[in-house]
Each structure stands twice: as structure tokens, then as C-alpha cells.
Amino acid sequence: MTGWLGSAYLWVKAVHVIFVIFWMAGLFMLPRYLVHHQEGLPIPGEPERWIKREALLRRMILTPSLVIVWVLGLMLAVNLGLLDGQPGLGWLHAKLLLVILLSGYHGWAVGYAKKLAAGRPTLAPRTLRLVNEVPALGAILIVILAEVKPF
Ligand code: HEM
């Protein structure tokens, strides 16, 4: 593999994919926690337990994984010529757009956890369950773009 990463490229890609798995695991868990947190709001002692679990998940998994996935992903992208206008990188532009949307979803989920911590849910339980599916849909599309590179 050429480019400024040289033979380290495949190692960077391996670590990128490892932290993608961790990030996605966290992104599957947090919205599920939010459903339980919201259902538990009227039960004494429950909200405090979910606030603690959510904070731990963010500190130990979500935030570090998000940062590492972005840093390594951008290193790979620069190596492939994203900044030099290389042709054939349509898949990467589309992937970046979806990853930005997924990062926005991450931010939304953290914000909703803060609303629940303040005892102010704003979504109906059914809507909250529906938005749980967003990370799965994002992961499917992003992995197809990264692996198949259809354009
Ligand atoms: C955060 C921003 C991200 C950037 C800038 C980025 C960029 C990249 C780049 C440039 C590659 C190398 C592709 C190649 O060598 O052909 C790569 C590999 C990969 N990325 Fe990302 N990525 C990001 C996030 C993600 C996310 C969120 C996922 C999955 C949900 C993901 C899944 C993958 C996979 C599976 C590969 C391996 C593709 C292969 O087998 O060659 N990436 N990424």
C-alpha cells in the first residue's frame, strides 16, 4: 500500500474497524438504555441507576470509540487521496455524509439522556423505540459503501 501511511495502512484500518465495532456496540446500547430509563422515570431509585449506566457507557465506550474511529478513518481517507481530489472516491464522500449523520445521532442520544436525567422526556415511547433502529440502518449502509465501493 502506497501513501504516507505506507505499510502501516492495514494496521490503521484494522484498528479503525475494531473501534467501529466498539462504537456501534455503544450506539446500539445507549438508545436501548434510554427506553428503559424513560419507562423507569416514575419508579423510585430507577432513574438514578440509568443515569449512572449511561454515564459509564459514554465515558468508557462511546466517546473514546467515536474519537478513535474519526481520527483513524480520516488518516485512511487522506492516505487514499481524499484531499488531493483523487477520482473514484464517491463511496467515501457518501460514507462521510452518513458517518456525520450517525455522529449527529450519537449527539442526539446523549442530549436525550440529559433530558431524561432532568426528568423531561419529549418523545412518545413508540417513537423512542423506532429511533433505536437508526444505528443499524446507518451501519448497514456505511459497511456496504466501505466494502462494495459501488461508485
Ligand atoms: C468517522 C469517519 C470515518 C471515516 C473518515 C472512514 C474512512 C475509512 C477509510 C478511508 C477506509 C479505508 C477503505 C479502504 O482501504 O478501502 C475505511 C475502512 C473501513 N471503514 Fe471507515 N470511516 C469512518 C467511519 C466508519 C464507520 C462508522 C464504519 C461502520 C459503521 C466504518 C466501516 C469501515 C469498514 C468496515 C472498513 C474496512 C473496509 C475494507 O475492508 O477495506 N467506518 N474507513
PDB file of C-alpha atoms and ligand atoms in Angstrom:
ATOM      1  CA  MET A   1       0.000   0.000   0.000  1.00  0.00           C
ATOM      2  CA  THR A   2       1.386   3.403  -1.002  1.00  0.00           C
ATOM      3  CA  GLY A   3       0.648   6.809   0.553  1.00  0.00           C
ATOM      4  CA  TRP A   4       2.052   8.433   3.679  1.00  0.00           C
ATOM      5  CA  LEU A   5       0.919   5.551   5.942  1.00  0.00           C
ATOM      6  CA  GLY A   6       2.945   3.051   3.891  1.00  0.00           C
ATOM      7  CA  SER A   7       2.808  -0.490   5.262  1.00  0.00           C
ATOM      8  CA  ALA A   8       1.069   0.777   8.436  1.00  0.00           C
ATOM      9  CA  TYR A   9      -2.113   1.340   6.359  1.00  0.00           C
ATOM     10  CA  LEU A  10      -3.561  -2.138   7.006  1.00  0.00           C
ATOM     11  CA  TRP A  11      -2.839  -1.871  10.743  1.00  0.00           C
ATOM     12  CA  VAL A  12      -4.560   1.511  10.915  1.00  0.00           C
ATOM     13  CA  LYS A  13      -7.511   0.019   9.016  1.00  0.00           C
ATOM     14  CA  ALA A  14      -7.681  -2.956  11.404  1.00  0.00           C
ATOM     15  CA  VAL A  15      -7.749  -0.685  14.480  1.00  0.00           C
ATOM     16  CA  HIS A  16     -10.313   1.553  12.718  1.00  0.00           C
ATOM     17  CA  VAL A  17     -12.635  -1.440  12.232  1.00  0.00           C
ATOM     18  CA  ILE A  18     -12.096  -2.648  15.843  1.00  0.00           C
ATOM     19  CA  PHE A  19     -13.197   0.735  17.201  1.00  0.00           C
ATOM     20  CA  VAL A  20     -16.074   0.880  14.691  1.00  0.00           C
ATOM     21  CA  ILE A  21     -17.334  -2.318  16.386  1.00  0.00           C
ATOM     22  CA  PHE A  22     -16.994  -0.738  19.865  1.00  0.00           C
ATOM     23  CA  TRP A  23     -18.693   2.487  18.736  1.00  0.00           C
ATOM     24  CA  MET A  24     -21.571   0.602  17.136  1.00  0.00           C
ATOM     25  CA  ALA A  25     -21.971  -1.592  20.247  1.00  0.00           C
ATOM     26  CA  GLY A  26     -22.314   1.595  22.326  1.00  0.00           C
ATOM     27  CA  LEU A  27     -24.687   3.142  19.775  1.00  0.00           C
ATOM     28  CA  PHE A  28     -26.899   0.051  19.961  1.00  0.00           C
ATOM     29  CA  MET A  29     -26.880   0.090  23.771  1.00  0.00           C
ATOM     30  CA  LEU A  30     -27.455   3.765  24.621  1.00  0.00           C
ATOM     31  CA  PRO A  31     -30.846   4.191  22.860  1.00  0.00           C
ATOM     32  CA  ARG A  32     -31.996   0.916  24.463  1.00  0.00           C
ATOM     33  CA  TYR A  33     -30.963   2.313  27.866  1.00  0.00           C
ATOM     34  CA  LEU A  34     -32.995   5.439  27.030  1.00  0.00           C
ATOM     35  CA  VAL A  35     -36.142   3.330  26.524  1.00  0.00           C
ATOM     36  CA  HIS A  36     -35.679   1.652  29.937  1.00  0.00           C
ATOM     37  CA  HIS A  37     -34.714   4.971  31.566  1.00  0.00           C
ATOM     38  CA  GLN A  38     -37.895   6.653  30.257  1.00  0.00           C
ATOM     39  CA  GLU A  39     -40.086   3.711  31.353  1.00  0.00           C
ATOM     40  CA  GLY A  40     -38.433   3.798  34.792  1.00  0.00           C
ATOM     41  CA  LEU A  41     -38.935   7.533  35.420  1.00  0.00           C
ATOM     42  CA  PRO A  42     -41.904   7.033  37.789  1.00  0.00           C
ATOM     43  CA  ILE A  43     -40.173   4.228  39.743  1.00  0.00           C
ATOM     44  CA  PRO A  44     -38.227   5.424  42.800  1.00  0.00           C
ATOM     45  CA  GLY A  45     -34.461   4.753  42.503  1.00  0.00           C
ATOM     46  CA  GLU A  46     -34.627   3.659  38.831  1.00  0.00           C
ATOM     47  CA  PRO A  47     -33.697   6.962  37.119  1.00  0.00           C
ATOM     48  CA  GLU A  48     -30.511   7.281  39.216  1.00  0.00           C
ATOM     49  CA  ARG A  49     -29.409   3.789  38.160  1.00  0.00           C
ATOM     50  CA  TRP A  50     -29.911   4.563  34.446  1.00  0.00           C
ATOM     51  CA  ILE A  51     -28.134   7.926  34.750  1.00  0.00           C
ATOM     52  CA  LYS A  52     -25.101   6.068  36.165  1.00  0.00           C
ATOM     53  CA  ARG A  53     -25.176   3.347  33.487  1.00  0.00           C
ATOM     54  CA  GLU A  54     -25.496   5.919  30.682  1.00  0.00           C
ATOM     55  CA  ALA A  55     -22.599   7.998  32.032  1.00  0.00           C
ATOM     56  CA  LEU A  56     -20.385   4.895  32.269  1.00  0.00           C
ATOM     57  CA  LEU A  57     -21.277   3.774  28.739  1.00  0.00           C
ATOM     58  CA  ARG A  58     -20.413   7.228  27.398  1.00  0.00           C
ATOM     59  CA  ARG A  59     -17.143   7.546  29.300  1.00  0.00           C
ATOM     60  CA  MET A  60     -15.840   4.003  28.743  1.00  0.00           C
ATOM     61  CA  ILE A  61     -17.104   3.164  25.242  1.00  0.00           C
ATOM     62  CA  LEU A  62     -18.966   5.795  23.252  1.00  0.00           C
ATOM     63  CA  THR A  63     -16.752   8.889  23.486  1.00  0.00           C
ATOM     64  CA  PRO A  64     -13.332   7.169  23.134  1.00  0.00           C
ATOM     65  CA  SER A  65     -14.567   5.000  20.240  1.00  0.00           C
ATOM     66  CA  LEU A  66     -16.103   7.960  18.391  1.00  0.00           C
ATOM     67  CA  VAL A  67     -12.829   9.893  18.604  1.00  0.00           C
ATOM     68  CA  ILE A  68     -10.605   6.946  17.572  1.00  0.00           C
ATOM     69  CA  VAL A  69     -12.893   5.929  14.655  1.00  0.00           C
ATOM     70  CA  TRP A  70     -12.868   9.506  13.334  1.00  0.00           C
ATOM     71  CA  VAL A  71      -9.117  10.080  13.714  1.00  0.00           C
ATOM     72  CA  LEU A  72      -8.125   6.747  12.113  1.00  0.00           C
ATOM     73  CA  GLY A  73     -10.853   6.990   9.445  1.00  0.00           C
ATOM     74  CA  LEU A  74      -9.609  10.425   8.412  1.00  0.00           C
ATOM     75  CA  MET A  75      -5.996   9.157   8.328  1.00  0.00           C
ATOM     76  CA  LEU A  76      -7.107   6.356   5.959  1.00  0.00           C
ATOM     77  CA  ALA A  77      -9.127   8.822   3.875  1.00  0.00           C
ATOM     78  CA  VAL A  78      -6.201  11.227   3.496  1.00  0.00           C
ATOM     79  CA  ASN A  79      -3.958   8.284   2.573  1.00  0.00           C
ATOM     80  CA  LEU A  80      -6.427   7.309  -0.171  1.00  0.00           C
ATOM     81  CA  GLY A  81      -6.245  10.865  -1.557  1.00  0.00           C
ATOM     82  CA  LEU A  82      -9.447  12.462  -0.216  1.00  0.00           C
ATOM     83  CA  LEU A  83      -7.723  15.859  -0.013  1.00  0.00           C
ATOM     84  CA  ASP A  84      -5.994  15.549  -3.432  1.00  0.00           C
ATOM     85  CA  GLY A  85      -9.256  15.144  -5.360  1.00  0.00           C
ATOM     86  CA  GLN A  86      -8.469  11.518  -6.314  1.00  0.00           C
ATOM     87  CA  PRO A  87     -11.108  10.066  -8.690  1.00  0.00           C
ATOM     88  CA  GLY A  88     -13.192   7.027  -7.699  1.00  0.00           C
ATOM     89  CA  LEU A  89     -13.860   8.150  -4.127  1.00  0.00           C
ATOM     90  CA  GLY A  90     -17.614   8.722  -4.491  1.00  0.00           C
ATOM     91  CA  TRP A  91     -18.237   5.912  -1.974  1.00  0.00           C
ATOM     92  CA  LEU A  92     -16.009   7.706   0.556  1.00  0.00           C
ATOM     93  CA  HIS A  93     -17.879  11.017   0.177  1.00  0.00           C
ATOM     94  CA  ALA A  94     -21.211   9.209   0.671  1.00  0.00           C
ATOM     95  CA  LYS A  95     -19.770   7.298   3.630  1.00  0.00           C
ATOM     96  CA  LEU A  96     -18.539  10.541   5.225  1.00  0.00           C
ATOM     97  CA  LEU A  97     -22.015  12.056   4.888  1.00  0.00           C
ATOM     98  CA  LEU A  98     -23.593   9.027   6.600  1.00  0.00           C
ATOM     99  CA  VAL A  99     -20.946   8.984   9.341  1.00  0.00           C
ATOM    100  CA  ILE A 100     -21.601  12.677  10.029  1.00  0.00           C
ATOM    101  CA  LEU A 101     -25.326  11.851  10.349  1.00  0.00           C
ATOM    102  CA  LEU A 102     -24.517   8.907  12.650  1.00  0.00           C
ATOM    103  CA  SER A 103     -22.318  11.180  14.794  1.00  0.00           C
ATOM    104  CA  GLY A 104     -25.265  13.603  14.950  1.00  0.00           C
ATOM    105  CA  TYR A 105     -27.453  10.724  16.156  1.00  0.00           C
ATOM    106  CA  HIS A 106     -24.835   9.964  18.834  1.00  0.00           C
ATOM    107  CA  GLY A 107     -25.063  13.621  19.950  1.00  0.00           C
ATOM    108  CA  TRP A 108     -28.860  13.474  19.933  1.00  0.00           C
ATOM    109  CA  ALA A 109     -28.885  10.320  22.122  1.00  0.00           C
ATOM    110  CA  VAL A 110     -26.501  11.928  24.634  1.00  0.00           C
ATOM    111  CA  GLY A 111     -28.726  15.042  24.663  1.00  0.00           C
ATOM    112  CA  TYR A 112     -31.855  12.930  25.213  1.00  0.00           C
ATOM    113  CA  ALA A 113     -30.127  11.140  28.122  1.00  0.00           C
ATOM    114  CA  LYS A 114     -29.592  14.593  29.682  1.00  0.00           C
ATOM    115  CA  LYS A 115     -33.290  15.438  29.190  1.00  0.00           C
ATOM    116  CA  LEU A 116     -34.274  12.190  30.930  1.00  0.00           C
ATOM    117  CA  ALA A 117     -31.798  12.936  33.741  1.00  0.00           C
ATOM    118  CA  ALA A 118     -33.673  16.225  34.229  1.00  0.00           C
ATOM    119  CA  GLY A 119     -36.973  14.265  34.221  1.00  0.00           C
ATOM    120  CA  ARG A 120     -38.143  15.864  30.934  1.00  0.00           C
ATOM    121  CA  PRO A 121     -38.882  13.177  28.292  1.00  0.00           C
ATOM    122  CA  THR A 122     -40.041  14.687  24.984  1.00  0.00           C
ATOM    123  CA  LEU A 123     -40.641  11.590  22.804  1.00  0.00           C
ATOM    124  CA  ALA A 124     -43.522   9.121  22.907  1.00  0.00           C
ATOM    125  CA  PRO A 125     -42.298   5.620  23.929  1.00  0.00           C
ATOM    126  CA  ARG A 126     -43.138   4.239  20.462  1.00  0.00           C
ATOM    127  CA  THR A 127     -41.116   6.969  18.706  1.00  0.00           C
ATOM    128  CA  LEU A 128     -38.196   6.349  21.053  1.00  0.00           C
ATOM    129  CA  ARG A 129     -38.294   2.642  20.169  1.00  0.00           C
ATOM    130  CA  LEU A 130     -38.395   3.478  16.466  1.00  0.00           C
ATOM    131  CA  VAL A 131     -35.330   5.755  16.585  1.00  0.00           C
ATOM    132  CA  ASN A 132     -33.480   2.811  18.179  1.00  0.00           C
ATOM    133  CA  GLU A 133     -33.232   1.367  14.669  1.00  0.00           C
ATOM    134  CA  VAL A 134     -31.228   4.296  13.233  1.00  0.00           C
ATOM    135  CA  PRO A 135     -27.724   2.935  14.122  1.00  0.00           C
ATOM    136  CA  ALA A 136     -28.485  -0.447  12.491  1.00  0.00           C
ATOM    137  CA  LEU A 137     -29.625   1.225   9.288  1.00  0.00           C
ATOM    138  CA  GLY A 138     -26.578   3.536   9.328  1.00  0.00           C
ATOM    139  CA  ALA A 139     -24.180   0.613   9.901  1.00  0.00           C
ATOM    140  CA  ILE A 140     -25.695  -1.413   7.023  1.00  0.00           C
ATOM    141  CA  LEU A 141     -25.315   1.448   4.536  1.00  0.00           C
ATOM    142  CA  ILE A 142     -21.847   2.500   5.733  1.00  0.00           C
ATOM    143  CA  VAL A 143     -20.398  -1.030   5.645  1.00  0.00           C
ATOM    144  CA  ILE A 144     -21.830  -1.611   2.127  1.00  0.00           C
ATOM    145  CA  LEU A 145     -20.183   1.641   0.975  1.00  0.00           C
ATOM    146  CA  ALA A 146     -16.841   0.738   2.628  1.00  0.00           C
ATOM    147  CA  GLU A 147     -16.751  -2.861   1.378  1.00  0.00           C
ATOM    148  CA  VAL A 148     -18.506  -2.806  -2.019  1.00  0.00           C
ATOM    149  CA  LYS A 149     -17.467   0.727  -3.030  1.00  0.00           C
ATOM    150  CA  PRO A 150     -20.341   0.829  -5.550  1.00  0.00           C
ATOM    151  CA  PHE A 151     -19.320   4.220  -7.020  1.00  0.00           C
TER     152      PHE A 151
HETATM  153  C1  HEM B   1     -15.684   8.508  11.222  1.00  0.00           C
HETATM  154  C2  HEM B   1     -15.401   8.679   9.975  1.00  0.00           C
HETATM  155  C3  HEM B   1     -14.906   7.581   9.092  1.00  0.00           C
HETATM  156  C4  HEM B   1     -14.005   7.757   8.089  1.00  0.00           C
HETATM  157  C5  HEM B   1     -13.343   9.057   7.682  1.00  0.00           C
HETATM  158  C6  HEM B   1     -13.753   6.463   7.483  1.00  0.00           C
HETATM  159  C7  HEM B   1     -12.905   6.215   6.425  1.00  0.00           C
HETATM  160  C8  HEM B   1     -12.474   4.970   6.036  1.00  0.00           C
HETATM  161  C9  HEM B   1     -11.483   4.691   5.018  1.00  0.00           C
HETATM  162  C10 HEM B   1     -10.781   5.751   4.191  1.00  0.00           C
HETATM  163  C11 HEM B   1     -11.323   3.350   4.937  1.00  0.00           C
HETATM  164  C12 HEM B   1     -10.333   2.588   4.042  1.00  0.00           C
HETATM  165  C13 HEM B   1     -11.066   1.904   2.907  1.00  0.00           C
HETATM  166  C14 HEM B   1     -10.118   1.077   2.061  1.00  0.00           C
HETATM  167  O1  HEM B   1      -8.946   0.887   2.386  1.00  0.00           O
HETATM  168  O2  HEM B   1     -10.569   0.611   1.009  1.00  0.00           O
HETATM  169  C15 HEM B   1     -12.230   2.750   5.907  1.00  0.00           C
HETATM  170  C16 HEM B   1     -12.396   1.388   6.117  1.00  0.00           C
HETATM  171  C17 HEM B   1     -13.494   0.851   6.716  1.00  0.00           C
HETATM  172  N1  HEM B   1     -14.454   1.528   7.422  1.00  0.00           N
HETATM  173 FE1  HEM B   1     -14.454   3.512   7.837  1.00  0.00          FE
HETATM  174  N2  HEM B   1     -14.527   5.520   8.137  1.00  0.00           N
HETATM  175  C18 HEM B   1     -15.256   6.157   9.105  1.00  0.00           C
HETATM  176  C19 HEM B   1     -16.199   5.544   9.937  1.00  0.00           C
HETATM  177  C20 HEM B   1     -16.665   4.257   9.770  1.00  0.00           C
HETATM  178  C21 HEM B   1     -17.872   3.695  10.335  1.00  0.00           C
HETATM  179  C22 HEM B   1     -18.817   4.451  11.260  1.00  0.00           C
HETATM  180  C23 HEM B   1     -17.984   2.410   9.890  1.00  0.00           C
HETATM  181  C24 HEM B   1     -19.050   1.381  10.133  1.00  0.00           C
HETATM  182  C25 HEM B   1     -20.220   1.600  10.712  1.00  0.00           C
HETATM  183  C26 HEM B   1     -16.841   2.133   9.073  1.00  0.00           C
HETATM  184  C27 HEM B   1     -16.582   0.916   8.480  1.00  0.00           C
HETATM  185  C28 HEM B   1     -15.422   0.629   7.801  1.00  0.00           C
HETATM  186  C29 HEM B   1     -15.063  -0.699   7.328  1.00  0.00           C
HETATM  187  C30 HEM B   1     -15.849  -1.991   7.532  1.00  0.00           C
HETATM  188  C31 HEM B   1     -13.831  -0.560   6.649  1.00  0.00           C
HETATM  189  C32 HEM B   1     -12.995  -1.673   6.025  1.00  0.00           C
HETATM  190  C33 HEM B   1     -13.196  -1.699   4.510  1.00  0.00           C
HETATM  191  C34 HEM B   1     -12.278  -2.722   3.887  1.00  0.00           C
HETATM  192  O3  HEM B   1     -12.472  -3.928   4.130  1.00  0.00           O
HETATM  193  O4  HEM B   1     -11.370  -2.357   3.147  1.00  0.00           O
HETATM  194  N3  HEM B   1     -16.065   3.282   9.008  1.00  0.00           N
HETATM  195  N4  HEM B   1     -12.919   3.766   6.548  1.00  0.00           N
END
